[in-house]
Amino acid sequence: MRGWWQDLSDLVLPARCAGCDRSRTPLCARCTQAVHGAGPGRVRPRPKPPGLPVVHAAAPYQGPVRAVLLAHKERGALGLVRPLGEALAGAVRAGLPVDGAGAVALVPVPSAPWAVRARGHDPTRRLAYAAAAGLRRDGVSVRVLAVLRQRRAVADQSGLDARQRRANVSGALAVVGGASALLGEVGRIVLVDDLMTTGASLAEAARAIRAVTRSPAGAGEAATGPGMAGPIAMGAAVVSASPDSFEINRN
């Protein structure tokens, strides 16, 4: 019984810091600071996939940040949900207009069904709800709309280059039936994920949203569609992104 209880408690409260393996806490102060980064900023992969909206990220995918994301996603370290959700909320906040955005919908990029079964949870959806809770505390009118689904199987993205990833996910996502009305009730859609590498998954998610909102392709565009009260802006936010994607002010 003691062994079973220890295994269960380690899932929720890891024996050592997930980022640096130093202390008995889900995340030490130093690694918490690393996850939040120097402050959320705009990121852009190179090459940028067609149709990718403006993306903001909290921290580069390296060192303790990489370790923490993998612990949450692959090992089910649920004690990390709150700090990762706070980091995601910061990235969402960085993309909102300073004069307010009206109602905001966080739309998580869905994991493959086989991955959810293997992991025992959907990490991106979990982080979306944690981020929404933090945003509400700041007075943002936000809801999570998990309206995207995979309509065909996709391969594991690890090991694929940018071109292969785009081909792998092209046309793979769709909006569930009847969800266009829900999307029409918000003023801004923010696609959310835990990690952006090449941007292929976010670009495919944006394409699926545009397909039901009749939105033109492009970054930061406004969408209008049947029954919609006004324009809908679209952006994206992630906890972490490839380090070189933070260098957006290149010549």
CSV table of C-alpha atoms in Angstrom, one decimal:
chain,number,residue,atom,x,y,z
A,1,MET,CA,0.0,0.0,0.0
A,2,ARG,CA,2.8,2.4,0.9
A,3,GLY,CA,4.4,1.8,-2.6
A,4,TRP,CA,1.2,2.4,-4.4
A,5,TRP,CA,0.5,5.6,-2.5
A,6,GLN,CA,4.1,6.8,-3.2
A,7,ASP,CA,3.6,6.2,-6.9
A,8,LEU,CA,0.3,8.1,-6.9
A,9,SER,CA,1.7,11.0,-4.9
A,10,ASP,CA,4.7,11.3,-7.3
A,11,LEU,CA,2.3,11.9,-10.2
A,12,VAL,CA,0.7,14.9,-8.4
A,13,LEU,CA,3.7,16.1,-6.3
A,14,PRO,CA,7.0,14.8,-7.8
A,15,ALA,CA,9.7,13.8,-5.3
A,16,ARG,CA,12.1,16.3,-6.8
A,17,CYS,CA,11.8,19.5,-9.0
A,18,ALA,CA,10.8,18.6,-12.5
A,19,GLY,CA,13.1,21.2,-14.0
A,20,CYS,CA,16.4,20.7,-12.1
A,21,ASP,CA,15.8,17.6,-9.9
A,22,ARG,CA,16.9,19.4,-6.8
A,23,SER,CA,14.2,19.8,-4.2
A,24,ARG,CA,11.0,18.1,-3.1
A,25,THR,CA,8.6,20.4,-4.8
A,26,PRO,CA,6.8,20.2,-8.2
A,27,LEU,CA,8.8,23.2,-9.4
A,28,CYS,CA,11.5,25.2,-7.5
A,29,ALA,CA,11.6,29.0,-7.6
A,30,ARG,CA,14.5,29.1,-10.2
A,31,CYS,CA,12.7,26.8,-12.6
A,32,THR,CA,9.4,28.6,-12.1
A,33,GLN,CA,11.2,31.8,-13.2
A,34,ALA,CA,12.6,29.9,-16.2
A,35,VAL,CA,9.1,28.7,-17.3
A,36,HIS,CA,7.8,32.3,-17.1
A,37,GLY,CA,10.8,33.5,-19.0
A,38,ALA,CA,11.9,37.1,-19.2
A,39,GLY,CA,8.4,38.0,-20.2
A,40,PRO,CA,6.1,36.7,-23.0
A,41,GLY,CA,7.0,37.8,-26.5
A,42,ARG,CA,6.1,37.3,-30.1
A,43,VAL,CA,7.7,34.3,-31.8
A,44,ARG,CA,7.9,33.2,-35.4
A,45,PRO,CA,9.4,30.0,-36.7
A,46,ARG,CA,11.6,29.9,-39.7
A,47,PRO,CA,10.3,29.1,-42.2
A,48,LYS,CA,6.9,30.4,-41.2
A,49,PRO,CA,4.1,28.1,-42.4
A,50,PRO,CA,1.4,29.7,-44.5
A,51,GLY,CA,-1.6,31.0,-42.5
A,52,LEU,CA,0.2,31.0,-39.1
A,53,PRO,CA,-1.4,33.7,-36.9
A,54,VAL,CA,0.6,35.9,-34.6
A,55,VAL,CA,2.0,33.7,-31.9
A,56,HIS,CA,3.2,34.7,-28.4
A,57,ALA,CA,5.3,32.4,-26.1
A,58,ALA,CA,6.5,32.6,-22.5
A,59,ALA,CA,9.9,30.9,-22.7
A,60,PRO,CA,12.3,29.2,-25.0
A,61,TYR,CA,12.1,25.4,-25.2
A,62,GLN,CA,15.4,24.5,-23.6
A,63,GLY,CA,16.9,23.4,-20.2
A,64,PRO,CA,14.5,23.3,-17.3
A,65,VAL,CA,11.5,24.5,-19.4
A,66,ARG,CA,11.9,21.5,-21.7
A,67,ALA,CA,12.1,19.2,-18.7
A,68,VAL,CA,9.0,20.6,-17.1
A,69,LEU,CA,6.9,20.4,-20.2
A,70,LEU,CA,7.9,16.8,-20.8
A,71,ALA,CA,7.2,15.9,-17.1
A,72,HIS,CA,3.7,17.3,-17.4
A,73,LYS,CA,2.9,15.9,-20.9
A,74,GLU,CA,4.6,12.5,-20.8
A,75,ARG,CA,4.8,11.6,-17.1
A,76,GLY,CA,1.5,13.1,-16.0
A,77,ALA,CA,3.0,15.4,-13.3
A,78,LEU,CA,-0.2,17.2,-12.6
A,79,GLY,CA,1.3,19.4,-9.9
A,80,LEU,CA,2.9,21.4,-12.8
A,81,VAL,CA,-0.5,22.4,-14.3
A,82,ARG,CA,-0.7,25.7,-12.3
A,83,PRO,CA,2.7,27.2,-13.1
A,84,LEU,CA,2.5,26.1,-16.7
A,85,GLY,CA,-1.1,27.5,-16.9
A,86,GLU,CA,0.1,30.8,-15.5
A,87,ALA,CA,2.9,30.9,-18.1
A,88,LEU,CA,0.4,30.2,-20.9
A,89,ALA,CA,-2.0,32.9,-19.5
A,90,GLY,CA,0.9,35.4,-19.7
A,91,ALA,CA,1.5,34.5,-23.4
A,92,VAL,CA,-2.3,34.9,-24.1
A,93,ARG,CA,-2.3,38.3,-22.3
A,94,ALA,CA,0.7,39.5,-24.3
A,95,GLY,CA,-1.4,39.1,-27.5
A,96,LEU,CA,-4.5,40.9,-26.3
A,97,PRO,CA,-5.0,44.5,-27.3
A,98,VAL,CA,-4.3,47.0,-24.6
A,99,ASP,CA,-7.8,48.5,-24.9
A,100,GLY,CA,-9.5,45.1,-24.2
A,101,ALA,CA,-10.6,42.3,-26.5
A,102,GLY,CA,-14.1,41.6,-25.4
A,103,ALA,CA,-14.9,38.0,-24.9
A,104,VAL,CA,-11.9,35.7,-25.6
A,105,ALA,CA,-12.0,32.0,-26.5
A,106,LEU,CA,-9.1,29.7,-25.9
A,107,VAL,CA,-9.1,26.9,-28.4
A,108,PRO,CA,-6.6,24.1,-27.5
A,109,VAL,CA,-4.9,22.3,-30.3
A,110,PRO,CA,-6.1,18.7,-29.8
A,111,SER,CA,-3.7,15.8,-29.1
A,112,ALA,CA,-4.0,12.7,-31.2
A,113,PRO,CA,-6.5,10.2,-29.6
A,114,TRP,CA,-3.8,7.6,-29.3
A,115,ALA,CA,-1.6,10.1,-27.5
A,116,VAL,CA,-4.4,11.0,-25.0
A,117,ARG,CA,-4.9,7.3,-24.3
A,118,ALA,CA,-1.2,6.6,-23.8
A,119,ARG,CA,-0.7,9.6,-21.5
A,120,GLY,CA,-4.0,9.3,-19.6
A,121,HIS,CA,-4.8,13.0,-20.1
A,122,ASP,CA,-4.9,15.8,-22.7
A,123,PRO,CA,-2.1,18.1,-21.6
A,124,THR,CA,-3.0,21.1,-23.8
A,125,ARG,CA,-6.7,21.1,-22.8
A,126,ARG,CA,-5.7,20.9,-19.1
A,127,LEU,CA,-3.3,23.9,-19.5
A,128,ALA,CA,-6.0,25.8,-21.4
A,129,TYR,CA,-8.4,25.6,-18.5
A,130,ALA,CA,-5.6,26.5,-16.0
A,131,ALA,CA,-4.8,29.6,-18.2
A,132,ALA,CA,-8.4,30.6,-18.4
A,133,ALA,CA,-8.7,30.5,-14.6
A,134,GLY,CA,-5.7,32.8,-14.3
A,135,LEU,CA,-7.1,35.2,-16.9
A,136,ARG,CA,-10.4,35.4,-15.2
A,137,ARG,CA,-8.7,36.4,-12.0
A,138,ASP,CA,-7.3,39.4,-14.0
A,139,GLY,CA,-10.8,40.3,-15.2
A,140,VAL,CA,-10.5,38.9,-18.7
A,141,SER,CA,-13.8,37.5,-20.1
A,142,VAL,CA,-12.6,34.1,-21.3
A,143,ARG,CA,-13.8,30.7,-22.0
A,144,VAL,CA,-12.3,27.4,-23.3
A,145,LEU,CA,-13.8,26.1,-26.5
A,146,ALA,CA,-12.3,22.6,-27.2
A,147,VAL,CA,-14.0,22.6,-30.6
A,148,LEU,CA,-11.2,21.2,-32.7
A,149,ARG,CA,-10.9,17.4,-33.5
A,150,GLN,CA,-8.7,15.2,-35.6
A,151,ARG,CA,-10.6,14.0,-38.6
A,152,ARG,CA,-7.8,11.7,-39.7
A,153,ALA,CA,-4.8,10.0,-38.1
A,154,VAL,CA,-1.5,11.8,-38.1
A,155,ALA,CA,2.0,10.4,-37.4
A,156,ASP,CA,4.1,11.4,-34.4
A,157,GLN,CA,5.7,14.7,-35.2
A,158,SER,CA,9.0,14.1,-33.5
A,159,GLY,CA,11.8,13.6,-36.0
A,160,LEU,CA,10.0,15.3,-38.8
A,161,ASP,CA,11.3,18.5,-40.4
A,162,ALA,CA,9.2,21.6,-41.1
A,163,ARG,CA,8.0,20.4,-44.6
A,164,GLN,CA,7.2,16.9,-43.3
A,165,ARG,CA,5.2,18.3,-40.4
A,166,ARG,CA,3.1,20.5,-42.6
A,167,ALA,CA,2.3,17.6,-44.8
A,168,ASN,CA,1.6,15.4,-41.8
A,169,VAL,CA,-1.1,17.7,-40.4
A,170,SER,CA,-2.4,19.2,-43.6
A,171,GLY,CA,-6.2,18.9,-43.5
A,172,ALA,CA,-6.1,16.8,-40.3
A,173,LEU,CA,-8.2,19.1,-38.1
A,174,ALA,CA,-11.8,20.1,-38.3
A,175,VAL,CA,-14.3,22.1,-36.1
A,176,VAL,CA,-16.9,19.9,-34.5
A,177,GLY,CA,-20.5,20.4,-35.8
A,178,GLY,CA,-22.4,23.3,-34.4
A,179,ALA,CA,-19.3,25.0,-32.9
A,180,SER,CA,-19.3,27.9,-35.4
A,181,ALA,CA,-22.1,29.5,-33.4
A,182,LEU,CA,-20.0,29.3,-30.2
A,183,LEU,CA,-17.0,30.9,-32.0
A,184,GLY,CA,-19.3,33.6,-33.2
A,185,GLU,CA,-20.1,34.7,-29.6
A,186,VAL,CA,-16.5,35.8,-28.9
A,187,GLY,CA,-14.5,38.8,-30.1
A,188,ARG,CA,-11.1,37.0,-30.2
A,189,ILE,CA,-10.0,33.5,-30.7
A,190,VAL,CA,-6.6,32.4,-29.3
A,191,LEU,CA,-5.3,29.0,-30.3
A,192,VAL,CA,-3.3,27.5,-27.5
A,193,ASP,CA,-0.7,24.8,-27.2
A,194,ASP,CA,2.1,23.8,-24.9
A,195,LEU,CA,4.9,24.0,-27.5
A,196,MET,CA,5.5,25.5,-30.9
A,197,THR,CA,8.4,24.1,-33.0
A,198,THR,CA,7.7,24.6,-36.7
A,199,GLY,CA,4.2,26.1,-36.3
A,200,ALA,CA,2.6,23.5,-38.5
A,201,SER,CA,0.0,22.4,-35.9
A,202,LEU,CA,-1.0,25.9,-35.1
A,203,ALA,CA,-1.3,26.8,-38.8
A,204,GLU,CA,-3.5,23.8,-39.4
A,205,ALA,CA,-5.7,24.7,-36.4
A,206,ALA,CA,-6.1,28.3,-37.8
A,207,ARG,CA,-7.0,26.8,-41.2
A,208,ALA,CA,-9.8,24.7,-39.6
A,209,ILE,CA,-11.1,27.7,-37.7
A,210,ARG,CA,-11.1,29.8,-40.9
A,211,ALA,CA,-13.0,27.1,-42.7
A,212,VAL,CA,-16.1,27.7,-40.5
A,213,THR,CA,-15.7,31.4,-39.9
A,214,ARG,CA,-15.0,32.3,-43.6
A,215,SER,CA,-11.9,34.2,-42.4
A,216,PRO,CA,-9.2,35.2,-44.9
A,217,ALA,CA,-5.8,33.6,-44.4
A,218,GLY,CA,-3.2,35.7,-42.7
A,219,ALA,CA,-1.9,36.7,-39.3
A,220,GLY,CA,-4.1,38.6,-36.9
A,221,GLU,CA,-7.0,38.7,-39.3
A,222,ALA,CA,-10.6,39.4,-38.5
A,223,ALA,CA,-13.2,36.7,-39.3
A,224,THR,CA,-16.9,37.1,-40.1
A,225,GLY,CA,-19.4,34.4,-40.9
A,226,PRO,CA,-23.1,33.4,-40.8
A,227,GLY,CA,-24.8,34.6,-37.6
A,228,MET,CA,-21.7,36.4,-36.3
A,229,ALA,CA,-22.2,39.7,-34.6
A,230,GLY,CA,-19.0,41.2,-35.7
A,231,PRO,CA,-15.4,40.6,-36.6
A,232,ILE,CA,-13.3,38.0,-34.8
A,233,ALA,CA,-9.6,38.4,-34.4
A,234,MET,CA,-7.3,35.3,-34.2
A,235,GLY,CA,-4.0,34.8,-32.5
A,236,ALA,CA,-2.1,32.0,-30.8
A,237,ALA,CA,-0.2,31.5,-27.5
A,238,VAL,CA,2.1,28.7,-26.3
A,239,VAL,CA,4.0,28.1,-23.1
A,240,SER,CA,7.3,27.5,-25.0
A,241,ALA,CA,8.8,27.8,-28.5
A,242,SER,CA,12.0,26.9,-30.2
A,243,PRO,CA,14.8,29.3,-29.1
A,244,ASP,CA,15.5,30.7,-32.6
A,245,SER,CA,11.8,31.6,-33.1
A,246,PHE,CA,12.2,34.3,-30.5
A,247,GLU,CA,14.6,36.2,-32.8
A,248,ILE,CA,11.9,37.8,-34.9
A,249,ASN,CA,13.7,41.1,-35.6
A,250,ARG,CA,16.0,39.6,-38.2
A,251,ASN,CA,16.9,41.5,-41.4
